[in-house]
Coordinates of C-alpha atoms and ligand atoms in Angstrom, one line a residue:
X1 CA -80.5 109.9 185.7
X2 CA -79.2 108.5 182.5
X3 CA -79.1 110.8 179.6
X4 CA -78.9 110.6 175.7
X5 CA -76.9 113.4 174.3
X6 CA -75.4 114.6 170.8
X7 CA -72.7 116.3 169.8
X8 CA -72.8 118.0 166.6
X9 CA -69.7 119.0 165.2
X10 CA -69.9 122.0 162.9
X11 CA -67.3 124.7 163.6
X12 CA -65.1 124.3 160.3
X13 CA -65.0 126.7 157.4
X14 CA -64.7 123.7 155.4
X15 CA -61.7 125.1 152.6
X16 CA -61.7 122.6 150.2
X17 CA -65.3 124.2 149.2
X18 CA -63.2 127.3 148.2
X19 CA -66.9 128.9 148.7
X20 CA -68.5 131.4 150.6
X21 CA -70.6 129.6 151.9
X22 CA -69.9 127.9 155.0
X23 CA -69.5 124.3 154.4
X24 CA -72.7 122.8 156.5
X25 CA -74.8 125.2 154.7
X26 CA -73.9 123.7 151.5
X27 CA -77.3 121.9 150.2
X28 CA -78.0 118.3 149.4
X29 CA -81.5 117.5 147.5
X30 CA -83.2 120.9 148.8
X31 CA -81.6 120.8 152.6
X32 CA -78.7 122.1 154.3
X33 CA -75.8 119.2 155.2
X34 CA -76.5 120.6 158.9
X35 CA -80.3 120.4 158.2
X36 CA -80.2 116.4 157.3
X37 CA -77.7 115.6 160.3
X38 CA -80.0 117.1 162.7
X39 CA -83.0 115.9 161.2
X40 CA -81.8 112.2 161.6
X41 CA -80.5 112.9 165.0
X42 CA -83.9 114.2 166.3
X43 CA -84.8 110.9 165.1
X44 CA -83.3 108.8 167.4
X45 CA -84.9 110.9 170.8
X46 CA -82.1 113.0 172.2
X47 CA -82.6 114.7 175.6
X48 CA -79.8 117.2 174.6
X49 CA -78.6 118.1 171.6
X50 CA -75.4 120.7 171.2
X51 CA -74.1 121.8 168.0
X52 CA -70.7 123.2 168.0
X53 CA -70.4 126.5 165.1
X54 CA -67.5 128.6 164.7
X55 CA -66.9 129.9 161.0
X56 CA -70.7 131.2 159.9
X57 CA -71.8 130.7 163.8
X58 CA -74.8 133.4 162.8
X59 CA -76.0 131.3 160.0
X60 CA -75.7 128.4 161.0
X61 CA -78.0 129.1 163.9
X62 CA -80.2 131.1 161.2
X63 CA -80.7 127.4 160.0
X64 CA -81.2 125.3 162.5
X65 CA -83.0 127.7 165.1
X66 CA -83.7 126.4 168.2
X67 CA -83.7 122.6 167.2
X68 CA -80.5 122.5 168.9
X69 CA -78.5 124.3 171.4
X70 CA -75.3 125.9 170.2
X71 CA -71.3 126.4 171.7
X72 CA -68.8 128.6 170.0
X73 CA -65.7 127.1 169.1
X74 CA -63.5 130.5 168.1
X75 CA -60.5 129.1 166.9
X76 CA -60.1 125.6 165.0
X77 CA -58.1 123.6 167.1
X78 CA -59.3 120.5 166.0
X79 CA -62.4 117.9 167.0
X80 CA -61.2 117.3 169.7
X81 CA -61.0 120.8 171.2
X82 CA -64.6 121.0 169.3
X83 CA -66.2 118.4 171.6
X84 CA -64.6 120.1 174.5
X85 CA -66.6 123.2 174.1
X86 CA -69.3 121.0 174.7
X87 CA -68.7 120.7 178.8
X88 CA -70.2 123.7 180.0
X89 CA -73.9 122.3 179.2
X90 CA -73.2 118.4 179.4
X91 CA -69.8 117.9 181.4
X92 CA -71.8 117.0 184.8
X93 CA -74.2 114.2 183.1
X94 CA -74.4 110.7 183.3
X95 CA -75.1 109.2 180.4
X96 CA -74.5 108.3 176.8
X97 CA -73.1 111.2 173.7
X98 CA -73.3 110.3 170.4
X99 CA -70.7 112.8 168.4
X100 CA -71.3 113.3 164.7
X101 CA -69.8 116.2 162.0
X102 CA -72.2 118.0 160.3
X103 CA -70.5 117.1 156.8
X104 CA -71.6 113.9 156.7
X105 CA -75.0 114.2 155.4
X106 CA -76.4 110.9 154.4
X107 CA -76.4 108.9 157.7
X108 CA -79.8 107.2 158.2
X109 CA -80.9 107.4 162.3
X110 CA -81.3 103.9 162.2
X111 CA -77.1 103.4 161.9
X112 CA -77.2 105.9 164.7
X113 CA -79.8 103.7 166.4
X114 CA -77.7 100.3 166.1
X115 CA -74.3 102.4 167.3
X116 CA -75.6 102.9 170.4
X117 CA -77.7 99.5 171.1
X118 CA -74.4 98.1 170.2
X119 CA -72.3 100.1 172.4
X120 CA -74.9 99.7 175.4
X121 CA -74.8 96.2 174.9
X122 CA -70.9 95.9 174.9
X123 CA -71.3 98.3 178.5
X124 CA -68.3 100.4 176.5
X125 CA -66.7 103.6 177.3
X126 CA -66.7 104.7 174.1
X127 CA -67.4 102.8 170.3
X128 CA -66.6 104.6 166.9
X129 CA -68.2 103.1 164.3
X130 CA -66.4 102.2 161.0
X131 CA -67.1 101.0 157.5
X132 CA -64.7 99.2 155.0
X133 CA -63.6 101.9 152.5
X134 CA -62.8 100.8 149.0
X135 CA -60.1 104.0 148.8
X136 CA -59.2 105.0 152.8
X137 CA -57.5 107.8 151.3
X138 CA -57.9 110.9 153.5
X139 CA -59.9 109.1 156.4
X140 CA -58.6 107.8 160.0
X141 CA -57.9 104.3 160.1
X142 CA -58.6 101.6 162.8
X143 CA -55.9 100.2 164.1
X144 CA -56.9 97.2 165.5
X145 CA -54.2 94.5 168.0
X146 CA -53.4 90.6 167.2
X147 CA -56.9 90.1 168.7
X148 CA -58.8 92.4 166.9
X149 CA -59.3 94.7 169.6
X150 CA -59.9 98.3 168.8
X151 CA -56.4 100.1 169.7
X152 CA -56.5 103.7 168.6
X153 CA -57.3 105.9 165.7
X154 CA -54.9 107.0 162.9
X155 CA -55.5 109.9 160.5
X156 CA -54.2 110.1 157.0
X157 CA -51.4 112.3 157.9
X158 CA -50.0 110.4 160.7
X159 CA -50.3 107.2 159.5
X160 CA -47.3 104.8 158.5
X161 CA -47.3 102.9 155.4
X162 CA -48.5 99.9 156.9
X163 CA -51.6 101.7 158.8
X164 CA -52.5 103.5 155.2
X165 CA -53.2 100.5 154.2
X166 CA -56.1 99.5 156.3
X167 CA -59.2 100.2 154.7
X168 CA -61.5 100.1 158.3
X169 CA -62.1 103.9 158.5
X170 CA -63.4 106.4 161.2
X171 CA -67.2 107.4 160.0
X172 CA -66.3 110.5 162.4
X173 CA -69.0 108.9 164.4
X174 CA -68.8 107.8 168.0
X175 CA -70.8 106.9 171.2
X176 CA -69.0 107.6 174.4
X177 CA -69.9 107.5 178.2
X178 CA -70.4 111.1 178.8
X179 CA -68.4 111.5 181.7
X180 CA -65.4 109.4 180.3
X181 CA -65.5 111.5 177.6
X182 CA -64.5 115.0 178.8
X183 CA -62.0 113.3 181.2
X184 CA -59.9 111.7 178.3
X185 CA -60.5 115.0 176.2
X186 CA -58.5 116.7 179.0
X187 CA -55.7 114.8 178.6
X188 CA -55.4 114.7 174.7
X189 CA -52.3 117.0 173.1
X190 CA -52.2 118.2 169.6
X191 CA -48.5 116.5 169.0
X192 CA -49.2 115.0 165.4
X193 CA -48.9 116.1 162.0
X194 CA -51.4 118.4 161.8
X195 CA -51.1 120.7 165.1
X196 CA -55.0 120.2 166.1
X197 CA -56.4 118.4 169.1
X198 CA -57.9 115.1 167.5
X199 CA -61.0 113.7 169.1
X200 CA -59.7 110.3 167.8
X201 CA -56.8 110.3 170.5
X202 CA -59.9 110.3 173.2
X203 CA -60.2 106.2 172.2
X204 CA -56.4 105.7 172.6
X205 CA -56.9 107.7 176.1
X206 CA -59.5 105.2 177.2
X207 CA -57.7 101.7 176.0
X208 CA -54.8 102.9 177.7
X209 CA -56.4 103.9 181.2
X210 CA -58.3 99.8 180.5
X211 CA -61.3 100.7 179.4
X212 CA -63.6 98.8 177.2
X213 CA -63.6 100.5 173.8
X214 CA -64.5 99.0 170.4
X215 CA -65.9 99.6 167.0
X216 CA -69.4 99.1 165.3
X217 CA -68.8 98.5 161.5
X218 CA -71.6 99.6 159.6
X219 CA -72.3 97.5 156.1
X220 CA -73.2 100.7 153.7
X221 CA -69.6 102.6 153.1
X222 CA -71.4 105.2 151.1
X223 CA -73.8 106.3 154.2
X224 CA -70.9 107.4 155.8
X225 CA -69.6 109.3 153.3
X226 CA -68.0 113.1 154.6
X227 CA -68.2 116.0 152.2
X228 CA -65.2 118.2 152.3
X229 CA -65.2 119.6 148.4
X230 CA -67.4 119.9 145.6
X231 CA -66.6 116.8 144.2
X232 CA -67.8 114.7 147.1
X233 CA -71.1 117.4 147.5
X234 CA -72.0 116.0 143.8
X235 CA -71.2 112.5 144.5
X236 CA -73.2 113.0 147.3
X237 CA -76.3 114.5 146.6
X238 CA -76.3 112.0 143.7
X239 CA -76.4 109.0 146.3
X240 CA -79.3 110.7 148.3
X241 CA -81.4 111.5 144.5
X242 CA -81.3 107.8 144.3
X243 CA -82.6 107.2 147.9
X244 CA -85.2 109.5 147.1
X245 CA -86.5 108.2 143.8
X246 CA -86.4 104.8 144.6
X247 CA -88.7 105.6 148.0
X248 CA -91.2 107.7 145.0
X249 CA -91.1 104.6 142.5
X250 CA -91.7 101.9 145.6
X251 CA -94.6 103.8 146.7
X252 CA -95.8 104.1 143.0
X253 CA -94.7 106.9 140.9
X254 CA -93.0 106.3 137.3
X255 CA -89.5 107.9 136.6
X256 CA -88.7 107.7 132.8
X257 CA -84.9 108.0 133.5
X258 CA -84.6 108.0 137.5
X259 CA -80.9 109.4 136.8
X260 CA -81.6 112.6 135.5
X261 CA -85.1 112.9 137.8
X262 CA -84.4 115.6 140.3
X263 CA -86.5 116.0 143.9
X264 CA -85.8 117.5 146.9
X265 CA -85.6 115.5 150.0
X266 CA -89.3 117.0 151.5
X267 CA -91.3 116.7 147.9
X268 CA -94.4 114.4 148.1
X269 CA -96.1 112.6 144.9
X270 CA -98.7 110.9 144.7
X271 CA -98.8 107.1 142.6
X272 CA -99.5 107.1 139.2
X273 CA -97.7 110.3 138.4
X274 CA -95.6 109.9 135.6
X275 CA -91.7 112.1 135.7
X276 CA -90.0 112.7 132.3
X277 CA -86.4 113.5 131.8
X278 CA -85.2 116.7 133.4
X279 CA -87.6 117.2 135.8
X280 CA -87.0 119.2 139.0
X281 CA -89.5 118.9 141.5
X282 CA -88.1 121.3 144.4
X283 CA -88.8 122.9 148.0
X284 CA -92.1 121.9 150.2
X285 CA -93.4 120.7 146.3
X286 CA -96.8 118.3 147.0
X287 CA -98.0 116.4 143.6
X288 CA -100.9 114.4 143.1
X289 CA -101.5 111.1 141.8
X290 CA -102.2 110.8 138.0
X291 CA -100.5 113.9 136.8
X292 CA -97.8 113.9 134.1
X293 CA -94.7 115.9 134.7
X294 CA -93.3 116.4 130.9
X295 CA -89.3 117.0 130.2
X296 CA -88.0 119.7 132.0
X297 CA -90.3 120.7 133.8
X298 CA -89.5 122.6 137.4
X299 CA -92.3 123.0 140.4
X300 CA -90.9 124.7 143.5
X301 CA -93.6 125.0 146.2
X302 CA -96.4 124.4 145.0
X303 CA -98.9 122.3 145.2
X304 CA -100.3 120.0 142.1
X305 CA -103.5 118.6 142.9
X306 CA -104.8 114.9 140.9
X307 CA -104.6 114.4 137.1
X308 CA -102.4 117.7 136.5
X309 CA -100.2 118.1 133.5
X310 CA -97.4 120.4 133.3
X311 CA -95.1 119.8 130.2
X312 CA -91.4 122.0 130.0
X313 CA -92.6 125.2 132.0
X314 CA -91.8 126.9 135.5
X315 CA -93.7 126.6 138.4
X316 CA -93.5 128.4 141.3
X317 CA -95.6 129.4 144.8
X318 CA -98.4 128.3 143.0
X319 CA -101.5 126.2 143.2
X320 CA -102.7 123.8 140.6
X321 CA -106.5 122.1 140.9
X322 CA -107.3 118.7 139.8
X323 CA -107.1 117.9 135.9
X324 CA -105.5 121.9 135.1
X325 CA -102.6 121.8 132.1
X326 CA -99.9 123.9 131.7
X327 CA -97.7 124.2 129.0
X328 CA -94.9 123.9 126.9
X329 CA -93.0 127.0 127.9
X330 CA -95.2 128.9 130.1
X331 CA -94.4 130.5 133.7
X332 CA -96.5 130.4 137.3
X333 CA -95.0 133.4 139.4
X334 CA -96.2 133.4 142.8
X335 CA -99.7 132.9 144.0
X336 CA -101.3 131.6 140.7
X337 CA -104.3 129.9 141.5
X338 CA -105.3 127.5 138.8
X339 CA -108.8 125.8 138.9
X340 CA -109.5 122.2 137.7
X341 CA -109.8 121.7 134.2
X342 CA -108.0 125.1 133.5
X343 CA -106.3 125.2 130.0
X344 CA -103.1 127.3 129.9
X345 CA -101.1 126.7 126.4
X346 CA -97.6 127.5 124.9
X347 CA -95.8 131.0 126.4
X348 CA -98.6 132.2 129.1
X349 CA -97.2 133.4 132.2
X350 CA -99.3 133.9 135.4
X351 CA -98.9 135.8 138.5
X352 CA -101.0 136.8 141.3
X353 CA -104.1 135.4 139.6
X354 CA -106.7 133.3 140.3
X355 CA -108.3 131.5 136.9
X356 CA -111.6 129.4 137.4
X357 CA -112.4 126.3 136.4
X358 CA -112.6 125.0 132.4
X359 CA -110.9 129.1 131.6
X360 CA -108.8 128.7 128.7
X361 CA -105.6 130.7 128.0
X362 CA -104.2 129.4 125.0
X363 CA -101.2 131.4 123.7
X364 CA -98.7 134.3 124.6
X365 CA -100.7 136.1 127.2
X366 CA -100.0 137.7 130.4
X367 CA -102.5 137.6 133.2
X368 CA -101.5 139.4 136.8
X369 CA -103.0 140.4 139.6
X370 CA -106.3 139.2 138.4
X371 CA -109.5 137.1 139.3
X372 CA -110.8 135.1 135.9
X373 CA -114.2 133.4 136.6
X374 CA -115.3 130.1 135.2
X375 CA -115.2 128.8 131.7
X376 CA -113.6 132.2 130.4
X377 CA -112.0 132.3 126.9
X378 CA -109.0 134.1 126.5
X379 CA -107.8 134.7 122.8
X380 CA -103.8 134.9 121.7
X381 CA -101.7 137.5 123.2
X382 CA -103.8 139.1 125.6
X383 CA -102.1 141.5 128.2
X384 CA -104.4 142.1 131.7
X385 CA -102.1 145.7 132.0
X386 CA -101.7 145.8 136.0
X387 CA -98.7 148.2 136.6
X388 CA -99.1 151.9 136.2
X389 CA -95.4 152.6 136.6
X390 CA -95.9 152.7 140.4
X391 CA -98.6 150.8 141.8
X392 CA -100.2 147.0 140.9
X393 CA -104.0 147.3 140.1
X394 CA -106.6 144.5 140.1
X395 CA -108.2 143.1 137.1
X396 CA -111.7 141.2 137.5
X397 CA -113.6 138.7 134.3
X398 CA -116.5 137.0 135.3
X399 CA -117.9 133.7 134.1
X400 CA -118.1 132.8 130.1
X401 CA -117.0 135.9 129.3
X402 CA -114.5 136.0 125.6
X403 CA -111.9 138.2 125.2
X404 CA -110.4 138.8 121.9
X405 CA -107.2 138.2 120.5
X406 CA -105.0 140.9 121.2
X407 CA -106.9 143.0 123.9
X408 CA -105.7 144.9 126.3
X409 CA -107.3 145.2 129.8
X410 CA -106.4 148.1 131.7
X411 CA -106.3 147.7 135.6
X412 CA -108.3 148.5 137.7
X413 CA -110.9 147.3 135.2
X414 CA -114.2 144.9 136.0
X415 CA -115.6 142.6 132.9
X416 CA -118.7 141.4 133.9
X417 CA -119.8 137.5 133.7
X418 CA -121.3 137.2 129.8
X419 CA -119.7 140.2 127.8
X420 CA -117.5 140.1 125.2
X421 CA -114.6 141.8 124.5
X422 CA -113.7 142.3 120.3
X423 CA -109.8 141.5 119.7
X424 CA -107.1 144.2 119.3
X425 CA -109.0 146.3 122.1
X426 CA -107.7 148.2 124.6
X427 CA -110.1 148.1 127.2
X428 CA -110.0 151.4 130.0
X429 CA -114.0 151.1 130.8
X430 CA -115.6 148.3 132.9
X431 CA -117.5 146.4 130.8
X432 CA -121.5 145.2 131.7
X433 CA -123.1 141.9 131.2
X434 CA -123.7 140.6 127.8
X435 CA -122.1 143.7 126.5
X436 CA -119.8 143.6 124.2
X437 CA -116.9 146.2 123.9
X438 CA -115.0 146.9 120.9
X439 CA -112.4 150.1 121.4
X440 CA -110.2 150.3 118.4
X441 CA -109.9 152.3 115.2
X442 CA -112.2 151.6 112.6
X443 CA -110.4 149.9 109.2
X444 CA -110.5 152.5 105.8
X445 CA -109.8 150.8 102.6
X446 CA -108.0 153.4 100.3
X447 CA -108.8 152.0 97.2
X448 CA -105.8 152.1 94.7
X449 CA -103.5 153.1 96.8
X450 CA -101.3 150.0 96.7
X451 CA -100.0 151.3 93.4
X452 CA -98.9 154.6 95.4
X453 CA -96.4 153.0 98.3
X454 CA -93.1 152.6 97.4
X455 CA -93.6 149.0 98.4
X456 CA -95.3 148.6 94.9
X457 CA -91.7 149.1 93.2
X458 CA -92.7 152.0 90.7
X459 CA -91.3 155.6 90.6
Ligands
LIG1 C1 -62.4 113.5 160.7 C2 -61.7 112.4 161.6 C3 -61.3 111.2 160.7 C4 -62.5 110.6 160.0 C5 -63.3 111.7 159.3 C6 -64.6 111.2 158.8 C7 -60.5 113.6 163.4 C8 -59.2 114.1 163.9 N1 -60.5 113.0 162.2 O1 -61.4 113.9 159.7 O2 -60.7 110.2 161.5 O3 -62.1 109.6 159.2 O4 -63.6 112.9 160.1 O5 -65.3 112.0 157.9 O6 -61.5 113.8 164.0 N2 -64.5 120.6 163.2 C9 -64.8 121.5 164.2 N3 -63.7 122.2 164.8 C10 -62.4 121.9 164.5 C11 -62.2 120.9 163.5 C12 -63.2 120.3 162.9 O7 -65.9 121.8 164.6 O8 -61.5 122.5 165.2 C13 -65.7 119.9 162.6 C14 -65.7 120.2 161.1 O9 -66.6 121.3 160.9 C15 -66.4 118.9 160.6 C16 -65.9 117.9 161.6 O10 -65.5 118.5 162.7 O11 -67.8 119.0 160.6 C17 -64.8 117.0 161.0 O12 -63.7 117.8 160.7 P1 -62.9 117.7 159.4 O13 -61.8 118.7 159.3 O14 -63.8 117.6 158.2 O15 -62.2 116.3 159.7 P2 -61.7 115.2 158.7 O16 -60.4 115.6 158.2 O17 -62.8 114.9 157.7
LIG2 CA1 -64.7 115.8 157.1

């Protein structure tokens, strides 16, 4: 039986990130390097798919979980050595391997897909596929023969003046014939510049013993782009954040300034939504259509439902019904649950809650761990008091009830549907319908006594 395999290669610490992170685990648009190659990989219907870790082997496989199976490669010898690791679970297949690094996250499966048509159509024993590269610098060249042919593979440090300046590069992307592939691997040395066992010399290996080998040149240089410092991770991720907001604008959503529009690779949004400047829109993120995301603005999971406006505040883990407003400078912590037609103004920050629809919370108020019916008006710098120094306690409104300016409610409190709570009251009692509760001092005018403060300037 014929099989499809991958190779993903993955075992490098990646130095030139000078980071702590391994290198695959570096993120582009909300996803791992490691995450997008295998994502694009499962795409084009693998029956086995092996990634090969080393430095970070635990996390890496933290990652990707059982999407893929995984060889340890313990010391870096090179990709070539890399692949080899591989043999144990593929070395006695027939069958085609498609080998790609896990640093070059914007390949599309569809390059993958014409790779191997290509190389199946050519019957080869192996095909690399190339692009033209406007600087070569730092990538293996193709060197081709007086015919064109396909002749072997030159890195950067090995090359001679005259093969640095080809500009047909290695994508570090290859389909071999399985088998052919571990038998040239076993005859590769690691006698070149670097020391390392190069999976490039596998293609010399194969012309030499007469095999067909070739090259697939793809059109899009920038797809194949590799990732080995920070530089290239920003140059990077800015080349996928136009991918993804030009997919957003062709299916209908406006972008004020698509450059400065930020949205991870997973994010949904629905047409007519309108994105200012500075917006992040991060995570498992689902918008609606007709809402207005003002300047800088940031939603990470959540979910915005139809005709939503959120103007320069944080949300996160939260849920927002149809026609709700947030904003300018106000805060969703985790599970806020905000029903449709929901005011929440200038410096409000939610957590834990759940406000009912047409509730208003206009200015500088804190609501958490709390259920707020319908239609609910909540006056200017109200605190719902839910932490007792060790424990969280509930706090409960019910429909068209007021509360004051200014009012404290002290968990666990209930304020029945209809009462009314006067402002600057700090409320420790539940409160009963159409009651209304008023717990603060009473005012005493001290007539004259203006003339006796210090305040009033005389001796
Ligand atoms: C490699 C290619 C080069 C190509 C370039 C494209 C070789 C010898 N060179 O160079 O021709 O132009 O990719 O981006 O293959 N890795 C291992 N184990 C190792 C060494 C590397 O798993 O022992 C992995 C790395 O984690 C990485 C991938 O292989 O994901 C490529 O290695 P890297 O060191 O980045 O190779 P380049 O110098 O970029
Ligand atoms: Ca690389």
């Amino acid at each position: 039986m014929s099989t499809r395999n991958t190779i993903i290669l993955a075992a490098g610490k990646g130095t030139r990130m000078k980071s702590k992170v391994y290198k695959v685990l570096h993120q582009v648009c909300g996803r791992t390097m490691a995450d997008h190659v295998l994502t694009q990989v499962e795409k084009t219907a693998m029956d086995n798919i092996v990634t090969v870790v080393g430095y970070g082997a635990e996390a890496v496989e933290r990652e990707l979980g059982d999407r893929t199976q995984y060889v340890v490669q313990d010391e870096q010898l090179g990709t070539g050595d890399a692949v080899l690791r591989a043999e144990p679970l593929l070395g006695d297949l027939d069958g085609t391997t498609l080998i790609v690094s896990g640093d070059t996250p914007l390949f599309q499966s569809e390059t993958f897909d014409k790779l191997l048509a290509y190389h199946r159509a050519q019957n080869a024993a192996a095909t690399v596929l190339s692009s033209v590269a406007p600087d070569p610098t730092g990538y293996g060249r193709i060197v081709r023969n007086d015919l064109g042919m396909v002749e072997k593979i030159v890195e950067q440090k090995d090359a001679t003046e005259q093969e640095q300046a080809i500009q047909e590069i290695n994508t570090g992307v290859y389909a071999f014939d399985n088998r052919q592939l571990f038998e040239a691997l076993h005859q590769i040395n690691n006698d070149n510049a670097q020391g390392e066992y190069y999976l490039t010399d596998a293609i010399e290996v194969l012309k030499r013993q007469g095999q067909t080998v070739g090259a697939y040149t793809m059109a899009n240089f920038e797809e194949s782009m590799g990732v080995n410092d920070r530089i290239a991770l920003a140059k990077a991720t800015r080349i996928m954040q136009k991918r993804i907001n030009e997919t957003h604008m062709k299916n209908g959503v406006s972008m004020v300034d698509p450059e400065r529009t930020y949205i991870d690779v997973d994010v949904q949004i629905g047409n007519d939504t309108i994105l200012e400047p500075g917006v992040y829109l991060k995570g498992t993120t689902v918008i609606g259509s007709d809402c207005f995301i003002g300047s800088n603005a940031e939603v990470r999971d959540s979910v915005i439902h139809d005709g939503v406006t959120v103007t320069s505040s944080l949300v996160e883990k939260s849920e927002m019904f149809d026609e709700s407003n947030i904003g300018p400078y106000s805060h969703l912590r985790p599970d806020a649950k905000i029903g449709p037609k929901v005011h929440l103004g200038n410096f409000v920050e939610v957590k834990s809650a759940t406000i009912g629809e047409g509730t208003k919370v206009g200015h500088l108020t804190y609501v958490g761990n709390a259920k707020l019916g319908k239609n609910i008006n909540v006056g200017c710098g109200v605190i719902f008091a839910n932490y007792d120094g060790k424990h969280k306690h509930e706090t409960t409104v019910g429909d068209d009830s007021f509360i004051g300016s200014n009012a404290n409610l002290i968990a666990p409190i209930t304020v029945a549907d209809h009462s009314f709570i006067a402002a600057g009251s700090t409320i420790t009692d539940d409160v009963n319908q159409f009651d209304m509760a008023i717990a603060r001092a009473r005012q005493t005018n001290k007539s004259g006594y203006y003339k006796k403060l210090p305040y009033s300037g005389e001796e």
